[in-house]
mmCIF file of C-alpha atoms in Angstrom:
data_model
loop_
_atom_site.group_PDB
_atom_site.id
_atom_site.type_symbol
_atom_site.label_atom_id
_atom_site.label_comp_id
_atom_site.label_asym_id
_atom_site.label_seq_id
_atom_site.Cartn_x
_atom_site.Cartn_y
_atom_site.Cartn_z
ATOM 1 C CA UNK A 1 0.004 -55.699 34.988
ATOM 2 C CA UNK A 2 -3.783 -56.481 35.413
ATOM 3 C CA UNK A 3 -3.957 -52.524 35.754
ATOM 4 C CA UNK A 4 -2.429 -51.462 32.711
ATOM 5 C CA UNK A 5 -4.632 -53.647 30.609
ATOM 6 C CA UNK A 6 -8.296 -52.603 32.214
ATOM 7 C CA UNK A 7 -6.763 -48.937 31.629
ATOM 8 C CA UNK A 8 -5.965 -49.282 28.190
ATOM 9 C CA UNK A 9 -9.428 -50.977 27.272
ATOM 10 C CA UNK A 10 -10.954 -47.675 29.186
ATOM 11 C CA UNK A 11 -8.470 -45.527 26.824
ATOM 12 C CA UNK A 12 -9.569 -47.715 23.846
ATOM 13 C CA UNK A 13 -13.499 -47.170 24.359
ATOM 14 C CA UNK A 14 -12.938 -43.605 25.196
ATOM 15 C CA UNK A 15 -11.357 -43.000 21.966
ATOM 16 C CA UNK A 16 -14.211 -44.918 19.969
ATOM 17 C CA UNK A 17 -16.692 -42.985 21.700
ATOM 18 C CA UNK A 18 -14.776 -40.139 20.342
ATOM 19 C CA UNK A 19 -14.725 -41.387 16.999
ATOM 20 C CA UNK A 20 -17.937 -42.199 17.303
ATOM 21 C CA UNK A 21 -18.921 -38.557 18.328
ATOM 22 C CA UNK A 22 -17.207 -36.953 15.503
ATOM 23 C CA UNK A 23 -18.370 -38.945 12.665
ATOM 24 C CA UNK A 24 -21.717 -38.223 13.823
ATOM 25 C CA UNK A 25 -20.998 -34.739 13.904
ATOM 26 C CA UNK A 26 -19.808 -35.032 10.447
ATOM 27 C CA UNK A 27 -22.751 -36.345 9.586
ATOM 28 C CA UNK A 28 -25.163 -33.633 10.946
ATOM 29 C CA UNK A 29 -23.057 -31.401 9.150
ATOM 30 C CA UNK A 30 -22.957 -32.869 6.056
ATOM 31 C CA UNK A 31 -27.023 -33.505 5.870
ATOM 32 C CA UNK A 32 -27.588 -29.827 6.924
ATOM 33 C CA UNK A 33 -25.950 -28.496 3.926
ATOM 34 C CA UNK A 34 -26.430 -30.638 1.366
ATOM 35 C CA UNK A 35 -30.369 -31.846 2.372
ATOM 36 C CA UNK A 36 -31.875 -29.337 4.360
ATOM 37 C CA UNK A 37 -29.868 -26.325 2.895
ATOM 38 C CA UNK A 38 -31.490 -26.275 -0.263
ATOM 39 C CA UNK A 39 -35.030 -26.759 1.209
ATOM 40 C CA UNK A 40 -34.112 -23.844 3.443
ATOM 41 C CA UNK A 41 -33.353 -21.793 0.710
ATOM 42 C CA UNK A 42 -36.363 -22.679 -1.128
ATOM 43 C CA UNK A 43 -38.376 -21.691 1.491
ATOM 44 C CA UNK A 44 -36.399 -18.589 1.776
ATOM 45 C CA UNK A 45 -37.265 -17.920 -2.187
ATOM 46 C CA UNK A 46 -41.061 -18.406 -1.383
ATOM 47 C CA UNK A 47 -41.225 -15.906 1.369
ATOM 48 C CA UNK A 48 -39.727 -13.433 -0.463
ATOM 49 C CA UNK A 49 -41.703 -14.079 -3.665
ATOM 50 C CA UNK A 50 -45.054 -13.671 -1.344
ATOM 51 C CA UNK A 51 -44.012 -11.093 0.526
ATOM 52 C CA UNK A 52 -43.126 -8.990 -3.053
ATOM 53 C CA UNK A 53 -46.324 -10.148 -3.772
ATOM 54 C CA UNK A 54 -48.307 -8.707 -0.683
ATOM 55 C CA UNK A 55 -46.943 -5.539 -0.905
ATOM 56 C CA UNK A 56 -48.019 -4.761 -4.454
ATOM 57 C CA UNK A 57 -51.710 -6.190 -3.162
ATOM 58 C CA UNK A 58 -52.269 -5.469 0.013
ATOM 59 C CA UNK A 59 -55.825 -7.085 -0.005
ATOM 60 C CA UNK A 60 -54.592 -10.750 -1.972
ATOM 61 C CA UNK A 61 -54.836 -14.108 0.162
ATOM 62 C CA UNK A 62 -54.604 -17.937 -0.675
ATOM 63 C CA UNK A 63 -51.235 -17.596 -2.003
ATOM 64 C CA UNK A 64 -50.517 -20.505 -3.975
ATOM 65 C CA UNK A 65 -47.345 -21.606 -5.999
ATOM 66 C CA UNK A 66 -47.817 -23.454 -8.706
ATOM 67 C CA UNK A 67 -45.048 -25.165 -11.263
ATOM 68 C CA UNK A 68 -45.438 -27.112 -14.638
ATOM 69 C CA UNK A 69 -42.868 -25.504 -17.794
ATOM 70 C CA UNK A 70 -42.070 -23.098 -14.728
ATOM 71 C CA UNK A 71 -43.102 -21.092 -11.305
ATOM 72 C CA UNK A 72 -46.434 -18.867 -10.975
ATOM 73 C CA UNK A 73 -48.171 -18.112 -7.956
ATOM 74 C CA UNK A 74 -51.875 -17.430 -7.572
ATOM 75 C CA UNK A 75 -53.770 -15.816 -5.148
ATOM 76 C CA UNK A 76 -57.384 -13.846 -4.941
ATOM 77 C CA UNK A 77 -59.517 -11.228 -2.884
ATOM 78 C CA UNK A 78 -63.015 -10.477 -3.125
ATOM 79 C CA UNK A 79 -63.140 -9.440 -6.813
ATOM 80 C CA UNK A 80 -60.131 -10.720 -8.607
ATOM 81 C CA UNK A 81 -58.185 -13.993 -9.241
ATOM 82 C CA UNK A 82 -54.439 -12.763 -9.788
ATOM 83 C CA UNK A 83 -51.790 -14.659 -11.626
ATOM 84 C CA UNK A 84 -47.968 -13.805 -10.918
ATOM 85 C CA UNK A 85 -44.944 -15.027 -12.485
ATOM 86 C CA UNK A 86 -41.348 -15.909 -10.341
ATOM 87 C CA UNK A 87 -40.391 -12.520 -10.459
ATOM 88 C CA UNK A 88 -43.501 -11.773 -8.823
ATOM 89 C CA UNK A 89 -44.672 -9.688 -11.460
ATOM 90 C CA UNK A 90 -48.402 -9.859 -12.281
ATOM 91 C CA UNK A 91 -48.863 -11.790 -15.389
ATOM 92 C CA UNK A 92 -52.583 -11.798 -15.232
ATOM 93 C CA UNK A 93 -56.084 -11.224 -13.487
ATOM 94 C CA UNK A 94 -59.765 -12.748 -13.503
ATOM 95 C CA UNK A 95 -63.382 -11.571 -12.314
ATOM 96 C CA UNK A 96 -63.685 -14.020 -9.496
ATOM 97 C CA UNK A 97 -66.908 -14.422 -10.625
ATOM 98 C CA UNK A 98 -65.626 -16.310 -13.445
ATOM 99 C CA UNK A 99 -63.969 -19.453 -11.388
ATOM 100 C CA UNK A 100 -65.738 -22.905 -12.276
ATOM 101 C CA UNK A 101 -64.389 -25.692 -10.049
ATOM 102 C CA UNK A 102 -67.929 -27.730 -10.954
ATOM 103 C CA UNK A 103 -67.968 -26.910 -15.158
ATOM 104 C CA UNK A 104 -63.654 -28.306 -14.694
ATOM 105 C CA UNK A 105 -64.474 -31.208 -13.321
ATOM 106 C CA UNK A 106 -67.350 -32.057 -15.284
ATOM 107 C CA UNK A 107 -65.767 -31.767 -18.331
ATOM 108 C CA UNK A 108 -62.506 -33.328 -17.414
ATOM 109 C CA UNK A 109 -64.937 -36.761 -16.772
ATOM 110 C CA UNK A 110 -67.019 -36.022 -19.424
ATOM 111 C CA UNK A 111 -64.068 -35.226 -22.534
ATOM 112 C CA UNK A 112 -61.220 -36.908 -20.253
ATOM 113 C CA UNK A 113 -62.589 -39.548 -18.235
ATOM 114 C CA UNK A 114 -60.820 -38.243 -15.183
ATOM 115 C CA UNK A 115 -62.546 -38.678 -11.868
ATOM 116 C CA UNK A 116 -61.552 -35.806 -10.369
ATOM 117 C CA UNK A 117 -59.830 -35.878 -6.988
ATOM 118 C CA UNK A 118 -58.282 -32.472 -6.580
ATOM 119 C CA UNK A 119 -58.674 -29.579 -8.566
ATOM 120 C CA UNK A 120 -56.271 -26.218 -8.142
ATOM 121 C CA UNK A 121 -55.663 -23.008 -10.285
ATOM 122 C CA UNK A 122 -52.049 -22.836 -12.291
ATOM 123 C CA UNK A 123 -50.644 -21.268 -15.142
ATOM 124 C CA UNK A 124 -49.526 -23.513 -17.653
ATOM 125 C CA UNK A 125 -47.432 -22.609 -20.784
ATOM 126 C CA UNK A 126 -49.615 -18.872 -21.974
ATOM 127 C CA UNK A 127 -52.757 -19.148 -19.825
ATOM 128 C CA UNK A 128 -54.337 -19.600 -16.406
ATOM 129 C CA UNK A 129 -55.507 -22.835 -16.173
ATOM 130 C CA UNK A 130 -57.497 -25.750 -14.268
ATOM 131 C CA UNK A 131 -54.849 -28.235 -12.813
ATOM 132 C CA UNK A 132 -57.274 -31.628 -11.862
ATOM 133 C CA UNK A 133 -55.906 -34.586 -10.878
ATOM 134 C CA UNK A 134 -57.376 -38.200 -10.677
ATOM 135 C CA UNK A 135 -57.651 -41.588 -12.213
ATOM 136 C CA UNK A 136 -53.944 -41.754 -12.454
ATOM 137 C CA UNK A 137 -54.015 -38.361 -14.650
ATOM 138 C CA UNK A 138 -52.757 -35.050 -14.489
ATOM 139 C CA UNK A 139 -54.780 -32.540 -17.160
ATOM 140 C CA UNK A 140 -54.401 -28.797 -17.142
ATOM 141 C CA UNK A 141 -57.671 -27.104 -18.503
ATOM 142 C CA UNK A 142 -57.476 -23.700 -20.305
ATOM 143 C CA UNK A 143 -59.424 -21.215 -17.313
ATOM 144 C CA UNK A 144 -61.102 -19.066 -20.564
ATOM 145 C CA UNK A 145 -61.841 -22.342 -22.817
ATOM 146 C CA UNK A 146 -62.043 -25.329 -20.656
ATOM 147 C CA UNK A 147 -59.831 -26.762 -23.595
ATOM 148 C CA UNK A 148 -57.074 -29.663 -22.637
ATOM 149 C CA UNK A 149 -53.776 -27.922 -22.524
ATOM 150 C CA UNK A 150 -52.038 -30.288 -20.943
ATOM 151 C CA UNK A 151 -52.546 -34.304 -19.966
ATOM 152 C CA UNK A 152 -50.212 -37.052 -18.725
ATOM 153 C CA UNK A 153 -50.540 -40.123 -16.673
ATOM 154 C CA UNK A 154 -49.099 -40.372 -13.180
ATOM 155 C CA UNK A 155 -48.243 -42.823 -10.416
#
Protein backbone atom coordinates (compact mmCIF):
# COMPACT_ATOMS: atom_id res chain seq x y z
CA UNK A 1 0.00 0.00 0.00
CA UNK A 2 3.01 2.26 0.95
CA UNK A 3 3.87 1.73 -2.89
CA UNK A 4 0.89 2.88 -4.47
CA UNK A 5 0.89 6.12 -2.58
CA UNK A 6 4.82 7.24 -3.25
CA UNK A 7 3.76 6.30 -7.00
CA UNK A 8 0.88 8.36 -7.23
CA UNK A 9 2.67 11.50 -5.60
CA UNK A 10 5.47 10.76 -8.51
CA UNK A 11 2.35 10.66 -11.08
CA UNK A 12 0.96 13.82 -9.36
CA UNK A 13 4.31 15.98 -9.70
CA UNK A 14 4.89 14.63 -13.10
CA UNK A 15 1.69 15.93 -14.26
CA UNK A 16 2.28 19.49 -12.60
CA UNK A 17 5.51 19.65 -14.16
CA UNK A 18 3.56 19.11 -17.24
CA UNK A 19 1.19 21.69 -16.54
CA UNK A 20 3.69 23.67 -15.59
CA UNK A 21 5.56 23.19 -18.99
CA UNK A 22 2.65 24.00 -21.08
CA UNK A 23 1.42 27.08 -19.53
CA UNK A 24 4.78 28.36 -19.96
CA UNK A 25 4.73 27.47 -23.40
CA UNK A 26 1.56 29.29 -23.70
CA UNK A 27 3.04 32.00 -22.45
CA UNK A 28 6.08 32.32 -24.84
CA UNK A 29 3.62 32.04 -27.39
CA UNK A 30 1.35 34.42 -26.44
CA UNK A 31 4.19 37.31 -25.72
CA UNK A 32 5.77 36.53 -29.16
CA UNK A 33 2.77 37.54 -31.00
CA UNK A 34 1.19 39.98 -29.28
CA UNK A 35 4.64 41.96 -27.81
CA UNK A 36 7.38 41.22 -29.92
CA UNK A 37 5.31 40.68 -33.19
CA UNK A 38 4.48 44.10 -33.69
CA UNK A 39 8.03 45.39 -32.87
CA UNK A 40 9.17 42.84 -35.42
CA UNK A 41 7.09 44.16 -37.91
CA UNK A 42 8.03 47.61 -37.23
CA UNK A 43 11.37 46.89 -37.73
CA UNK A 44 10.47 45.06 -40.80
CA UNK A 45 8.63 48.52 -42.07
CA UNK A 46 11.94 50.48 -41.35
CA UNK A 47 14.17 48.29 -43.37
CA UNK A 48 12.17 48.41 -46.15
CA UNK A 49 11.49 52.17 -45.96
CA UNK A 50 15.56 52.61 -45.89
CA UNK A 51 16.32 50.28 -48.17
CA UNK A 52 13.60 52.14 -50.84
CA UNK A 53 15.39 54.91 -49.72
CA UNK A 54 19.06 53.78 -50.59
CA UNK A 55 18.30 52.72 -53.79
CA UNK A 56 16.90 56.00 -55.09
CA UNK A 57 20.33 57.62 -53.36
CA UNK A 58 22.90 55.56 -53.55
CA UNK A 59 25.35 58.08 -51.85
CA UNK A 60 22.68 59.09 -48.59
CA UNK A 61 23.82 58.00 -44.93
CA UNK A 62 22.61 58.85 -41.29
CA UNK A 63 19.27 57.58 -41.94
CA UNK A 64 17.08 58.86 -39.40
CA UNK A 65 13.24 58.38 -38.73
CA UNK A 66 11.60 60.89 -37.33
CA UNK A 67 7.65 61.13 -36.13
CA UNK A 68 5.50 64.09 -34.73
CA UNK A 69 1.73 64.58 -36.90
CA UNK A 70 3.43 61.54 -38.81
CA UNK A 71 6.68 59.47 -40.21
CA UNK A 72 9.68 61.21 -42.26
CA UNK A 73 13.04 60.03 -42.47
CA UNK A 74 16.15 62.13 -42.97
CA UNK A 75 19.35 61.42 -44.12
CA UNK A 76 22.45 63.46 -45.92
CA UNK A 77 25.72 63.08 -48.11
CA UNK A 78 28.28 65.49 -48.78
CA UNK A 79 26.11 68.21 -50.39
CA UNK A 80 22.53 67.69 -49.51
CA UNK A 81 20.24 67.20 -46.43
CA UNK A 82 17.23 65.01 -47.85
CA UNK A 83 13.81 64.81 -46.35
CA UNK A 84 11.51 61.67 -47.20
CA UNK A 85 8.07 60.96 -46.33
CA UNK A 86 6.66 57.08 -45.23
CA UNK A 87 6.30 56.20 -48.62
CA UNK A 88 9.78 56.96 -49.00
CA UNK A 89 9.22 59.49 -51.44
CA UNK A 90 11.46 62.58 -51.29
CA UNK A 91 9.54 65.39 -49.87
CA UNK A 92 12.43 67.73 -49.72
CA UNK A 93 16.26 68.69 -49.91
CA UNK A 94 18.82 71.29 -48.29
CA UNK A 95 22.45 72.68 -49.16
CA UNK A 96 24.19 71.03 -46.28
CA UNK A 97 25.83 74.04 -45.97
CA UNK A 98 22.79 75.48 -44.59
CA UNK A 99 22.48 73.16 -41.21
CA UNK A 100 22.79 75.34 -37.90
CA UNK A 101 22.87 73.07 -34.83
CA UNK A 102 24.68 76.28 -32.86
CA UNK A 103 22.08 79.35 -34.33
CA UNK A 104 18.97 76.30 -33.01
CA UNK A 105 20.11 76.11 -29.91
CA UNK A 106 20.88 79.55 -29.29
CA UNK A 107 17.75 80.74 -30.11
CA UNK A 108 15.70 78.06 -28.53
CA UNK A 109 17.50 79.53 -24.96
CA UNK A 110 17.44 82.81 -26.05
CA UNK A 111 13.31 83.09 -27.42
CA UNK A 112 12.44 79.68 -25.48
CA UNK A 113 14.44 79.35 -22.52
CA UNK A 114 15.26 75.78 -23.37
CA UNK A 115 18.65 74.50 -22.36
CA UNK A 116 19.24 72.44 -24.99
CA UNK A 117 20.14 68.79 -24.43
CA UNK A 118 19.68 67.13 -27.77
CA UNK A 119 19.05 68.57 -30.93
CA UNK A 120 17.96 66.33 -34.25
CA UNK A 121 16.52 67.21 -37.78
CA UNK A 122 12.53 66.29 -38.38
CA UNK A 123 9.82 67.33 -40.42
CA UNK A 124 7.07 68.68 -38.64
CA UNK A 125 3.58 69.53 -40.10
CA UNK A 126 4.92 71.49 -43.91
CA UNK A 127 8.64 72.00 -43.20
CA UNK A 128 11.99 70.54 -42.16
CA UNK A 129 12.60 71.47 -38.89
CA UNK A 130 14.96 71.66 -35.65
CA UNK A 131 13.60 69.07 -33.05
CA UNK A 132 15.60 70.30 -29.48
CA UNK A 133 14.84 68.96 -26.44
CA UNK A 134 15.61 70.15 -22.80
CA UNK A 135 14.38 71.81 -19.69
CA UNK A 136 11.43 69.55 -19.68
CA UNK A 137 10.49 70.89 -23.38
CA UNK A 138 10.07 69.61 -26.66
CA UNK A 139 10.17 72.69 -29.50
CA UNK A 140 10.38 72.05 -33.20
CA UNK A 141 12.16 75.05 -34.99
CA UNK A 142 11.28 75.93 -38.64
CA UNK A 143 15.00 74.74 -40.56
CA UNK A 144 14.43 78.05 -43.14
CA UNK A 145 13.10 80.55 -40.25
CA UNK A 146 14.27 79.37 -36.95
CA UNK A 147 10.52 80.24 -36.07
CA UNK A 148 8.71 77.99 -33.14
CA UNK A 149 6.53 75.55 -34.94
CA UNK A 150 5.95 73.46 -32.40
CA UNK A 151 6.45 73.47 -28.27
CA UNK A 152 5.16 71.28 -25.43
CA UNK A 153 6.34 70.28 -22.06
CA UNK A 154 7.50 66.75 -21.31
CA UNK A 155 8.34 64.38 -18.47
Amino acid sequence: MKLRRRHKKQHGTKTTLGLVIILVLILLVIWSEFISGPNRVKEQIYAQRVEKIEKQNKHIKGISEHVFDYTTYQGYDDTTLYWYNAKSELITSRDIETLNYKKAKRIAKKNYKIKCESVVLGYGYNNPVYEIRGSNKLILLDYDSFERVYERKIQ
